[in-house]
Coordinates of C-alpha atoms in Angstrom, one line a residue:
M178 CA 101.6 21.6 7.7
S179 CA 103.4 24.8 7.2
G180 CA 102.6 27.9 9.4
P181 CA 104.0 31.4 9.4
G182 CA 107.4 30.3 10.7
H183 CA 107.9 27.4 8.2
P184 CA 111.0 27.9 6.0
H185 CA 108.7 27.5 2.9
S186 CA 105.8 29.9 4.2
A187 CA 107.1 32.9 2.2
F188 CA 106.9 30.8 -1.0
N189 CA 103.5 29.5 0.0
I190 CA 102.2 33.0 0.7
K191 CA 103.4 34.3 -2.6
H192 CA 102.2 31.2 -4.5
S193 CA 98.7 31.8 -2.8
T194 CA 98.6 35.4 -3.9
F195 CA 99.5 34.4 -7.4
L196 CA 96.8 31.8 -7.6
A197 CA 94.5 34.3 -6.1
L198 CA 95.4 36.8 -8.6
L199 CA 95.0 34.2 -11.5
F200 CA 91.6 33.3 -10.1
C201 CA 90.5 36.8 -10.0
A202 CA 91.8 37.4 -13.7
A203 CA 89.9 34.4 -14.8
A204 CA 86.9 35.2 -13.0
A205 CA 86.9 38.6 -14.4
R206 CA 87.3 37.3 -18.1
A207 CA 84.2 38.0 -20.0
E208 CA 83.6 36.7 -23.6
Y209 CA 81.0 34.8 -25.5
R210 CA 81.9 31.2 -25.9
G211 CA 79.2 29.7 -27.9
F212 CA 78.0 26.7 -30.1
W213 CA 75.5 26.8 -32.8
V214 CA 73.2 23.6 -32.4
D215 CA 71.4 22.9 -35.6
T216 CA 68.4 20.4 -35.3
F217 CA 69.2 18.9 -38.6
N218 CA 72.2 17.2 -37.1
T219 CA 71.7 17.3 -33.4
A220 CA 68.6 15.7 -31.9
L221 CA 66.5 17.6 -29.3
N222 CA 63.9 15.0 -29.1
N223 CA 63.8 14.2 -25.4
H224 CA 65.4 15.2 -21.9
D225 CA 68.6 13.0 -22.5
D226 CA 69.3 14.7 -25.9
V227 CA 69.2 18.1 -24.2
V228 CA 71.1 17.0 -21.1
A229 CA 73.7 15.9 -23.6
V230 CA 73.9 19.1 -25.6
V231 CA 74.3 21.2 -22.4
A232 CA 77.0 18.8 -21.0
N233 CA 78.9 19.1 -24.3
A234 CA 78.8 22.9 -23.8
R235 CA 80.2 22.7 -20.2
S236 CA 82.8 20.4 -21.0
A237 CA 84.1 22.9 -23.5
R238 CA 83.7 25.8 -21.1
A239 CA 81.1 27.4 -23.2
N240 CA 78.6 29.8 -21.8
A241 CA 76.1 30.2 -24.5
L242 CA 74.2 28.0 -27.0
F243 CA 72.4 29.2 -30.1
V244 CA 69.9 26.5 -30.6
Q245 CA 67.8 26.0 -33.5
V246 CA 64.1 26.0 -32.6
R247 CA 62.5 27.1 -35.9
R248 CA 63.9 25.0 -38.8
R249 CA 61.5 25.4 -41.9
G250 CA 58.1 27.0 -40.6
D251 CA 58.1 24.5 -37.7
A252 CA 58.4 24.7 -33.9
W253 CA 60.9 22.9 -31.4
Y254 CA 58.5 24.5 -28.7
A255 CA 54.9 24.6 -27.8
S256 CA 53.4 27.0 -30.4
S257 CA 50.0 28.1 -31.1
R258 CA 51.1 29.3 -34.6
E259 CA 53.4 26.6 -36.4
P260 CA 53.4 22.9 -36.1
A261 CA 55.8 20.6 -34.8
P262 CA 58.4 19.2 -37.4
D263 CA 57.3 16.4 -39.5
F264 CA 59.1 13.0 -39.2
V265 CA 61.1 14.1 -36.2
P266 CA 60.5 11.8 -33.1
I267 CA 60.0 14.4 -30.4
A268 CA 58.8 12.7 -27.2
A269 CA 55.0 13.1 -26.5
G270 CA 54.4 16.3 -24.5
F271 CA 58.0 17.2 -24.6
D272 CA 59.0 20.8 -25.1
P273 CA 62.8 21.0 -26.3
L274 CA 63.1 24.7 -25.9
A275 CA 61.5 24.8 -22.1
D276 CA 63.7 21.9 -21.3
L277 CA 66.9 23.4 -22.7
I278 CA 66.3 26.7 -20.7
A279 CA 65.8 24.8 -17.5
V280 CA 68.9 22.4 -17.9
A281 CA 71.1 25.0 -19.4
H282 CA 70.3 27.9 -17.0
A283 CA 71.0 25.5 -14.2
E284 CA 74.5 25.0 -15.6
G285 CA 75.0 28.9 -16.1
V286 CA 74.6 28.4 -20.0
E287 CA 72.6 31.0 -22.1
I288 CA 70.1 29.9 -24.4
H289 CA 69.6 32.0 -27.6
A290 CA 66.6 30.9 -29.7
F291 CA 68.1 30.3 -33.3
V292 CA 65.2 30.7 -35.9
I293 CA 65.5 30.4 -39.7
V294 CA 63.6 33.4 -41.1
G295 CA 63.5 33.3 -45.0
A296 CA 63.5 29.8 -45.8
I297 CA 60.0 27.9 -45.0
W298 CA 60.3 24.6 -46.8
N299 CA 63.0 22.4 -48.3
K300 CA 61.3 19.4 -49.9
N301 CA 60.0 18.7 -53.3
P302 CA 56.2 19.0 -52.7
T303 CA 55.1 16.8 -55.8
F304 CA 55.8 13.7 -53.8
E305 CA 53.8 12.1 -51.1
P306 CA 54.9 13.3 -47.6
S307 CA 58.1 11.4 -46.2
A308 CA 61.1 12.4 -44.2
A309 CA 62.9 13.2 -47.6
L310 CA 60.1 14.5 -49.9
G311 CA 56.6 15.9 -50.1
P312 CA 54.8 18.9 -48.8
P313 CA 54.3 19.7 -45.1
T314 CA 51.7 17.2 -43.5
N315 CA 50.0 19.9 -41.5
A316 CA 47.5 22.0 -43.5
N317 CA 48.2 25.1 -41.5
H318 CA 51.8 25.2 -42.2
V319 CA 52.9 28.4 -43.7
F320 CA 53.9 26.7 -47.0
N321 CA 50.8 25.0 -47.5
R322 CA 48.7 28.3 -46.8
H323 CA 51.0 30.9 -48.4
G324 CA 53.4 29.0 -50.8
G325 CA 50.9 29.0 -53.6
Y326 CA 51.7 25.2 -54.4
D327 CA 48.7 23.6 -56.4
P328 CA 48.9 19.8 -56.1
I329 CA 46.6 19.3 -59.1
S330 CA 48.8 21.2 -61.5
K331 CA 52.0 20.6 -59.3
T332 CA 53.0 24.1 -59.8
V333 CA 53.3 27.4 -57.8
V334 CA 50.4 29.6 -58.6
P335 CA 50.8 33.3 -58.3
G336 CA 48.5 35.5 -56.3
P337 CA 48.2 38.1 -53.3
E338 CA 48.2 35.1 -50.8
N339 CA 51.4 33.8 -52.2
W340 CA 54.2 35.0 -50.0
L341 CA 57.1 33.6 -51.9
T342 CA 59.8 35.3 -53.3
R343 CA 61.0 34.5 -56.8
T344 CA 63.2 35.1 -59.8
L345 CA 62.2 35.9 -63.2
L346 CA 64.8 33.7 -64.8
P347 CA 63.6 30.5 -66.3
D348 CA 63.9 27.2 -64.4
D349 CA 67.0 25.1 -65.0
G350 CA 65.9 22.1 -62.9
S351 CA 68.6 22.6 -60.1
A352 CA 69.4 26.2 -59.0
I353 CA 65.8 27.3 -59.9
S354 CA 62.7 25.4 -60.1
F355 CA 58.9 25.8 -59.7
Q356 CA 58.6 28.6 -61.9
G357 CA 61.3 30.5 -60.4
H358 CA 60.0 30.1 -56.7
R359 CA 62.5 27.4 -55.3
F360 CA 66.1 28.0 -55.0
G361 CA 68.3 24.7 -54.8
S362 CA 66.1 22.9 -52.3
D363 CA 64.5 25.9 -50.5
F364 CA 61.3 28.0 -51.0
W365 CA 61.8 31.3 -49.2
I366 CA 59.1 34.0 -48.2
D367 CA 59.6 37.6 -49.3
L368 CA 60.0 40.2 -46.6
G369 CA 58.7 42.6 -49.1
H370 CA 55.2 41.2 -48.6
P371 CA 53.7 42.8 -45.4
A372 CA 51.5 39.8 -44.5
A373 CA 54.6 37.4 -44.7
A374 CA 56.7 39.9 -42.4
A375 CA 53.8 40.4 -40.0
Y376 CA 53.2 36.7 -39.6
T377 CA 57.1 36.1 -39.2
L378 CA 57.3 38.6 -36.5
N379 CA 54.4 37.2 -34.8
V380 CA 55.8 33.8 -34.7
L381 CA 59.1 35.1 -33.1
L382 CA 57.2 37.1 -30.4
E383 CA 55.4 34.1 -29.4
F384 CA 58.4 32.5 -27.8
V385 CA 59.9 35.8 -26.9
R386 CA 56.7 36.4 -24.6
N387 CA 56.4 32.8 -23.4
Y388 CA 60.0 31.4 -22.7
A389 CA 62.9 32.6 -20.5
I390 CA 65.2 32.8 -23.6
D391 CA 68.5 35.0 -23.2
G392 CA 68.5 35.9 -26.8
L393 CA 66.8 35.7 -30.2
H394 CA 69.2 34.7 -33.0
L395 CA 68.0 35.3 -36.6
D396 CA 69.5 33.4 -39.4
R397 CA 68.7 33.4 -43.2
I398 CA 67.5 37.1 -42.6
R399 CA 67.8 38.0 -46.1
Y400 CA 67.1 37.1 -49.8
P401 CA 68.2 33.6 -51.2
E402 CA 71.6 33.4 -52.8
L403 CA 71.0 32.6 -56.5
S404 CA 73.4 30.2 -58.1
V405 CA 73.5 31.4 -61.6
S406 CA 76.5 32.9 -63.5
G407 CA 77.0 36.5 -64.7
Q408 CA 76.0 38.2 -61.3
T409 CA 78.0 41.0 -60.4
P410 CA 77.7 44.2 -58.0
S411 CA 76.8 46.3 -61.2
T412 CA 74.2 43.6 -62.5
G413 CA 72.6 42.7 -59.2
T414 CA 70.7 39.7 -58.9
N415 CA 67.3 38.5 -60.3
I416 CA 65.6 37.8 -56.9
G417 CA 62.7 39.5 -54.7
Y418 CA 60.0 39.5 -57.4
N419 CA 57.0 38.6 -55.3
P420 CA 54.2 40.6 -57.0
I421 CA 53.1 42.3 -54.0
S422 CA 56.6 43.6 -53.3
V423 CA 57.0 44.8 -57.0
E424 CA 53.5 46.5 -56.8
R425 CA 54.6 48.4 -53.5
F426 CA 57.7 49.4 -55.1
Q427 CA 56.1 50.9 -58.2
R428 CA 53.6 52.8 -56.1
R429 CA 56.5 54.2 -54.1
Y430 CA 58.1 55.5 -57.1
G431 CA 55.0 56.5 -59.2
I432 CA 55.6 53.7 -61.7
A433 CA 52.3 52.9 -63.4
A434 CA 50.6 49.7 -62.0
G435 CA 51.1 46.9 -64.4
S436 CA 54.4 48.2 -65.8
P437 CA 57.3 45.6 -66.3
P438 CA 59.1 44.7 -62.9
P439 CA 62.3 46.6 -62.4
P440 CA 65.6 45.3 -63.7
P441 CA 67.8 43.6 -61.1
N442 CA 70.4 46.5 -61.5
D443 CA 67.9 49.2 -61.0
S444 CA 69.6 51.0 -57.9
R445 CA 66.2 52.0 -56.4
W446 CA 65.0 48.3 -56.6
S447 CA 68.3 47.2 -55.0
Q448 CA 68.0 49.4 -52.2
W449 CA 64.3 48.5 -51.7
R450 CA 65.2 45.0 -51.2
R451 CA 67.6 45.9 -48.6
D452 CA 65.2 48.2 -46.9
Q453 CA 62.6 45.2 -46.7
V454 CA 65.2 43.3 -44.8
T455 CA 66.4 46.1 -42.8
N456 CA 62.7 47.0 -41.7
F457 CA 62.0 43.5 -40.6
V458 CA 65.2 43.5 -38.4
R459 CA 64.3 46.8 -36.7
R460 CA 60.7 45.8 -36.3
V461 CA 61.9 42.5 -34.5
Y462 CA 64.4 44.4 -32.4
L463 CA 62.0 46.9 -31.0
N464 CA 59.2 44.7 -30.5
A465 CA 61.2 42.1 -28.8
I466 CA 62.9 44.5 -26.4
S467 CA 59.8 46.2 -25.6
I468 CA 58.7 42.8 -24.2
K469 CA 62.0 41.8 -22.6
P470 CA 64.5 44.8 -22.4
Q471 CA 67.4 42.5 -21.5
L472 CA 66.8 40.2 -24.4
K473 CA 69.9 40.1 -26.8
I474 CA 69.0 40.1 -30.5
S475 CA 71.5 38.8 -32.8
A476 CA 72.0 37.4 -36.3
A477 CA 74.1 35.0 -38.3
L478 CA 75.5 37.3 -40.9
I479 CA 76.8 36.5 -44.4
A480 CA 80.6 36.6 -44.9
F481 CA 81.0 35.2 -48.4
G482 CA 84.5 35.5 -49.9
G483 CA 86.9 38.1 -48.7
G484 CA 86.0 40.8 -46.3
P485 CA 85.8 44.6 -47.3
T486 CA 89.1 46.4 -46.7
T487 CA 87.7 50.0 -47.2
E488 CA 84.3 51.5 -46.3
A489 CA 83.7 51.8 -50.3
S490 CA 84.3 48.1 -50.6
W491 CA 81.5 47.0 -48.4
N492 CA 79.2 47.8 -51.6
S493 CA 81.1 45.1 -53.3
A494 CA 80.5 42.4 -50.5
E495 CA 78.1 39.9 -51.5
A496 CA 76.1 40.4 -48.2
Y497 CA 75.2 43.9 -49.6
W498 CA 74.7 43.3 -53.4
R499 CA 73.9 39.7 -53.8
I500 CA 71.5 38.7 -50.8
Y501 CA 70.6 42.3 -49.9
Q502 CA 71.6 41.9 -46.3
D503 CA 73.0 45.3 -45.2
W504 CA 74.4 44.3 -41.9
R505 CA 76.8 46.9 -41.7
A506 CA 73.9 49.4 -41.5
W507 CA 72.2 47.4 -38.9
T508 CA 75.2 47.4 -36.5
E509 CA 75.5 51.3 -37.1
E510 CA 71.9 51.9 -36.5
G511 CA 71.9 49.5 -33.5
I512 CA 69.2 47.1 -34.4
L513 CA 71.2 44.1 -33.4
D514 CA 72.8 43.5 -30.0
L515 CA 75.4 40.9 -31.3
A516 CA 76.7 40.7 -34.8
I517 CA 77.8 37.3 -35.8
P518 CA 79.4 37.0 -39.0
M519 CA 79.7 33.5 -40.4
A520 CA 83.5 33.5 -41.2
Y521 CA 83.6 30.0 -42.2
K522 CA 87.1 29.9 -43.5
A523 CA 89.6 27.0 -43.9
E524 CA 92.7 27.8 -41.8
H525 CA 94.6 25.3 -44.0
S526 CA 94.2 27.5 -47.0
A527 CA 96.4 30.7 -47.3
T528 CA 93.5 32.3 -49.4
T529 CA 90.8 31.6 -46.9
A530 CA 92.8 32.3 -43.8
I531 CA 93.3 35.6 -45.1
Q532 CA 89.6 36.1 -45.7
F533 CA 89.1 35.0 -42.1
D534 CA 91.3 37.9 -41.0
Q535 CA 89.6 40.6 -43.3
W536 CA 86.3 39.7 -41.8
T537 CA 87.6 39.7 -38.2
E538 CA 89.1 43.2 -38.8
W539 CA 86.0 44.5 -40.5
L540 CA 83.8 43.3 -37.6
K541 CA 86.1 45.0 -35.1
T542 CA 85.9 48.3 -36.7
H543 CA 82.2 48.1 -37.4
Q544 CA 80.6 47.3 -34.0
Y545 CA 79.7 51.0 -33.4
N546 CA 77.6 51.0 -30.0
R547 CA 76.9 47.4 -30.1
A548 CA 79.1 44.1 -29.9
G549 CA 80.7 41.6 -32.5
V550 CA 81.0 37.8 -32.0
I551 CA 83.1 35.9 -34.8
G552 CA 81.6 32.9 -36.1
I553 CA 84.1 30.2 -36.9
G554 CA 83.6 27.0 -39.1
G555 CA 84.7 24.0 -37.2
F556 CA 83.1 22.0 -40.1
V557 CA 85.8 23.4 -42.6
N558 CA 88.9 22.9 -40.1
A559 CA 90.8 20.4 -38.2
I560 CA 90.8 21.1 -34.4
E561 CA 94.4 22.6 -34.9
G562 CA 93.0 25.2 -37.4
T563 CA 90.0 26.1 -35.5
L564 CA 92.0 27.0 -32.4
R565 CA 94.4 29.4 -34.2
Q566 CA 91.6 31.5 -35.4
P567 CA 90.1 32.6 -32.1
R568 CA 93.5 33.4 -30.9
R569 CA 93.8 36.0 -33.8
S570 CA 90.1 37.4 -33.6
L571 CA 89.2 37.3 -29.9
P572 CA 91.0 40.6 -28.8
G573 CA 88.7 43.5 -29.6
L574 CA 85.6 41.3 -29.9
A575 CA 82.8 40.2 -27.5
G576 CA 83.5 36.4 -28.1
V577 CA 83.5 33.6 -30.6
T578 CA 80.8 30.9 -31.6
F579 CA 81.5 27.7 -33.4
Y580 CA 79.4 26.1 -35.9
S581 CA 78.6 23.5 -35.2
M582 CA 78.3 21.3 -32.1
A583 CA 77.5 18.4 -34.5
T584 CA 80.5 19.0 -36.7
S585 CA 83.2 20.5 -34.6
N586 CA 86.0 19.6 -36.7
I587 CA 86.8 17.6 -40.1
A588 CA 89.6 15.5 -41.5
V589 CA 92.1 17.8 -43.3
Q590 CA 94.8 16.2 -45.4
S591 CA 96.5 13.6 -43.1
T592 CA 94.7 14.9 -40.1
P593 CA 91.6 12.6 -39.0
Q594 CA 88.4 13.9 -37.7
R595 CA 88.0 13.8 -34.0
S596 CA 85.2 13.5 -31.5
F597 CA 83.4 16.6 -29.9
A598 CA 85.2 15.4 -26.6
E599 CA 88.5 15.8 -28.3
F600 CA 87.6 19.4 -29.5
A601 CA 86.4 20.4 -26.0
S602 CA 89.7 18.8 -24.5
A603 CA 91.8 20.9 -27.1
L604 CA 89.9 24.1 -26.2
T605 CA 90.1 23.5 -22.3
T606 CA 93.6 21.9 -22.2
G607 CA 95.4 22.2 -25.6
K608 CA 95.8 18.5 -25.7
S609 CA 93.9 15.3 -26.6
I610 CA 91.9 13.7 -23.8
D611 CA 94.8 11.1 -23.1
G612 CA 97.3 13.9 -23.1
T613 CA 99.4 12.3 -25.9
T614 CA 98.5 14.8 -28.8
L615 CA 99.2 18.6 -28.5
Y616 CA 96.7 20.6 -30.6
Q617 CA 98.7 23.7 -30.1
P618 CA 102.1 25.1 -29.5
A619 CA 103.2 23.8 -25.9
D620 CA 104.2 27.3 -24.8
L621 CA 100.6 28.7 -25.3
P622 CA 97.8 28.5 -22.6
P623 CA 94.8 26.8 -23.8
L624 CA 92.2 28.8 -25.4
F625 CA 89.5 28.3 -22.8
A626 CA 91.8 27.5 -19.7
E627 CA 89.4 28.9 -17.3
P628 CA 85.6 29.7 -17.4
A629 CA 84.5 33.1 -18.7
S630 CA 81.4 34.8 -17.8
V631 CA 79.0 36.4 -20.4
P632 CA 80.0 39.9 -21.3
T633 CA 77.8 42.7 -19.7
L634 CA 76.1 44.6 -22.4
S635 CA 76.4 48.3 -21.2
W636 CA 73.4 49.6 -23.2
K637 CA 71.2 47.0 -21.5
A638 CA 72.8 47.0 -18.1
T639 CA 73.0 50.8 -17.8
P640 CA 70.7 52.4 -20.5
T641 CA 71.2 56.1 -21.3
V642 CA 69.1 56.4 -24.3
G643 CA 65.5 55.1 -25.3
H644 CA 63.6 53.9 -28.4
L645 CA 60.4 54.6 -30.2
M646 CA 58.1 52.6 -32.4
G647 CA 54.6 52.6 -33.6
F648 CA 52.2 52.4 -36.8
A649 CA 51.4 55.0 -39.0
R650 CA 47.9 54.9 -40.7
R651 CA 45.8 57.4 -42.7
P652 CA 42.3 58.5 -41.5
D653 CA 40.7 55.6 -43.3
G654 CA 43.0 53.1 -41.4
S655 CA 45.3 52.2 -44.5
A656 CA 48.9 51.9 -43.7
I657 CA 51.4 54.7 -44.7
D658 CA 53.6 52.3 -46.7
S659 CA 57.2 53.1 -47.3
G660 CA 56.6 56.7 -45.8
T661 CA 59.5 58.9 -44.8
V662 CA 59.5 59.4 -41.2
T663 CA 61.2 62.2 -39.4
I664 CA 61.6 62.2 -35.6
Q665 CA 62.8 65.6 -34.1
N666 CA 63.8 66.3 -30.6
T667 CA 61.8 69.4 -29.5
V668 CA 64.9 70.9 -27.4
T669 CA 67.9 70.0 -29.3
H670 CA 66.2 69.8 -32.8
R671 CA 68.4 66.8 -33.8
T672 CA 66.4 64.6 -36.2
R673 CA 66.2 61.0 -37.2
T674 CA 65.0 59.9 -40.4
T675 CA 63.6 56.3 -41.2
M676 CA 61.0 54.5 -43.4
S677 CA 57.7 52.9 -42.6
D678 CA 57.2 49.5 -43.8
G679 CA 54.4 47.8 -45.6
D680 CA 52.3 47.7 -42.5
G681 CA 53.1 51.4 -41.5
F682 CA 55.3 50.3 -38.8
F683 CA 58.2 52.5 -37.9
G684 CA 60.8 53.0 -35.3
A685 CA 64.1 54.3 -34.1
V686 CA 66.7 53.2 -31.5
D687 CA 69.1 55.0 -29.1
L688 CA 67.3 58.3 -28.9
E689 CA 68.3 60.7 -26.2
P690 CA 65.7 61.1 -23.3
G691 CA 63.4 63.7 -24.2
Q692 CA 60.3 64.9 -26.2
Y693 CA 60.0 64.2 -29.9
L694 CA 57.6 65.5 -32.8
I695 CA 57.1 62.9 -35.6
Q696 CA 56.3 63.8 -39.2
F697 CA 55.2 61.3 -42.0
E698 CA 55.4 62.1 -45.8
A699 CA 54.3 59.6 -48.4
G700 CA 54.2 61.4 -51.8
S701 CA 52.1 64.5 -51.5
E702 CA 50.6 63.4 -48.2
I703 CA 52.0 64.8 -44.9
F704 CA 50.9 63.5 -41.6
L705 CA 51.9 64.9 -38.2
G706 CA 52.1 62.6 -35.2
P707 CA 51.8 63.3 -31.5
L708 CA 54.3 64.8 -29.2
V709 CA 55.9 61.8 -27.6
S710 CA 58.4 61.3 -24.4
V711 CA 61.3 58.9 -24.7
A712 CA 63.0 57.7 -21.5
A713 CA 66.3 55.9 -21.0
G714 CA 65.8 52.0 -21.2
N715 CA 62.3 52.3 -22.5
V716 CA 60.5 51.7 -25.7
T717 CA 57.7 54.3 -26.3
R718 CA 54.9 53.3 -28.5
A719 CA 53.6 56.1 -30.7
D720 CA 50.9 55.3 -33.1
V721 CA 49.5 57.8 -35.6
G722 CA 46.1 57.4 -37.2
P723 CA 42.8 56.7 -36.2
R724 CA 43.6 55.1 -32.9
R725 CA 46.3 57.6 -31.8
R726 CA 48.2 57.0 -28.8
A727 CA 51.6 57.3 -27.2
V728 CA 52.6 55.0 -24.3
R729 CA 55.9 54.0 -22.7
T730 CA 56.7 50.2 -22.6
R731 CA 59.3 48.2 -20.8

């Protein structure tokens, strides 16, 4: 043993101090290290499946899992609204989400409930139900109730209870089918139909209320990508033509009922479609944090092609003009806590490697008062390529998440595909499990050499602003649809302008504490709301109409 008088004691003290400092630095490191877990490719059918998923996360020193619990209008949790998935052997009485939360939290791993919003069915309904074909087996499935499918004629029938979005282009048998209602293999709801938006919101709020999730993660929160030629930012896309949404648009702009639908390149129609998606994200954000203020709302965001390099070039990004997902506006407004672009770019291609860097830089400069996490495609990269991308992207961002746990890497050229265990070893040691293969230069430390804590989000930990939401209704109880809402601070006179949705819902985030007056304009109608108080860290409810009230919620 060595004591103070031992000839090596000075070295030992210095070495111990170095290790202590290294430990403190490692302990102080805070970044999201996540994996997407999709239930198409990763089973969550019993407790052993859940334990395996969490063990994988821990082996890679991950601290968050984005786990798919709503795939196509179904539930990997105990739901009173949606059925369990067809032909998936979930153990009797087993609740995958509840078990995931219990197992992951015991290991210090966050669970973010990953939900598909837009796509609600992905099989050809003209066949008998099976694992590959047919309609949902449960009569109460949202597709069976609101997809408009008629099993006699084997067509989709239009009507006010049909919630599907559609194109007006003719069917081509592959990209478009079922009278313009199916895109590739998927049927999608249209968030421009108020009942579809309200139903989907209530589905999400069910597990926000009932489960100790750390976050709610929105995927396919957009219109579908239509795979036909001739689409450009100037032409727009022929999508979003649910008749109810079209009728609402025409009322908003004073277009006679029964007039032809707007053309795809009508700038008002393009903005209308963006607004339907944005309105829904705002509604989810405010309702969810009114229930659980610390809940983190995130979304998997489109990053097709190259990233914007100027402010003006955002309008040419496919997220903006092709699928009407204006996520740049969401981060600026603050209706996402974590923006997660799916920058799935192959590192071994010079073209796509540059695209990855473009999206990373765009995200870093467009976090505003929220945070960005870059999504990396392990399924398009070898391990070596995947390791290079976080090294370039992590400085300046809140973290990284990989798609997916099921396919953490692929074979590239002469490089073979490896197991998840190999990927975990590469992240934590830089080498293969047996130590014989270097996955990165020897002079670099491993990417996840030490554990990292989940970042503290300052706007949640120490809020300095508050939020407001409510419904605007006329004296007869009808919703003020697409009304202009002006929210004004009575002392500073600063104003915030927003829009009510098809149910009359409106809201605003990040308001300075104080009292506010609310005014609604819809055409020639003007409605004055109550005087409401906004407090830091709270969501104030301010309904306007027959049952007016203003209450503060947490």
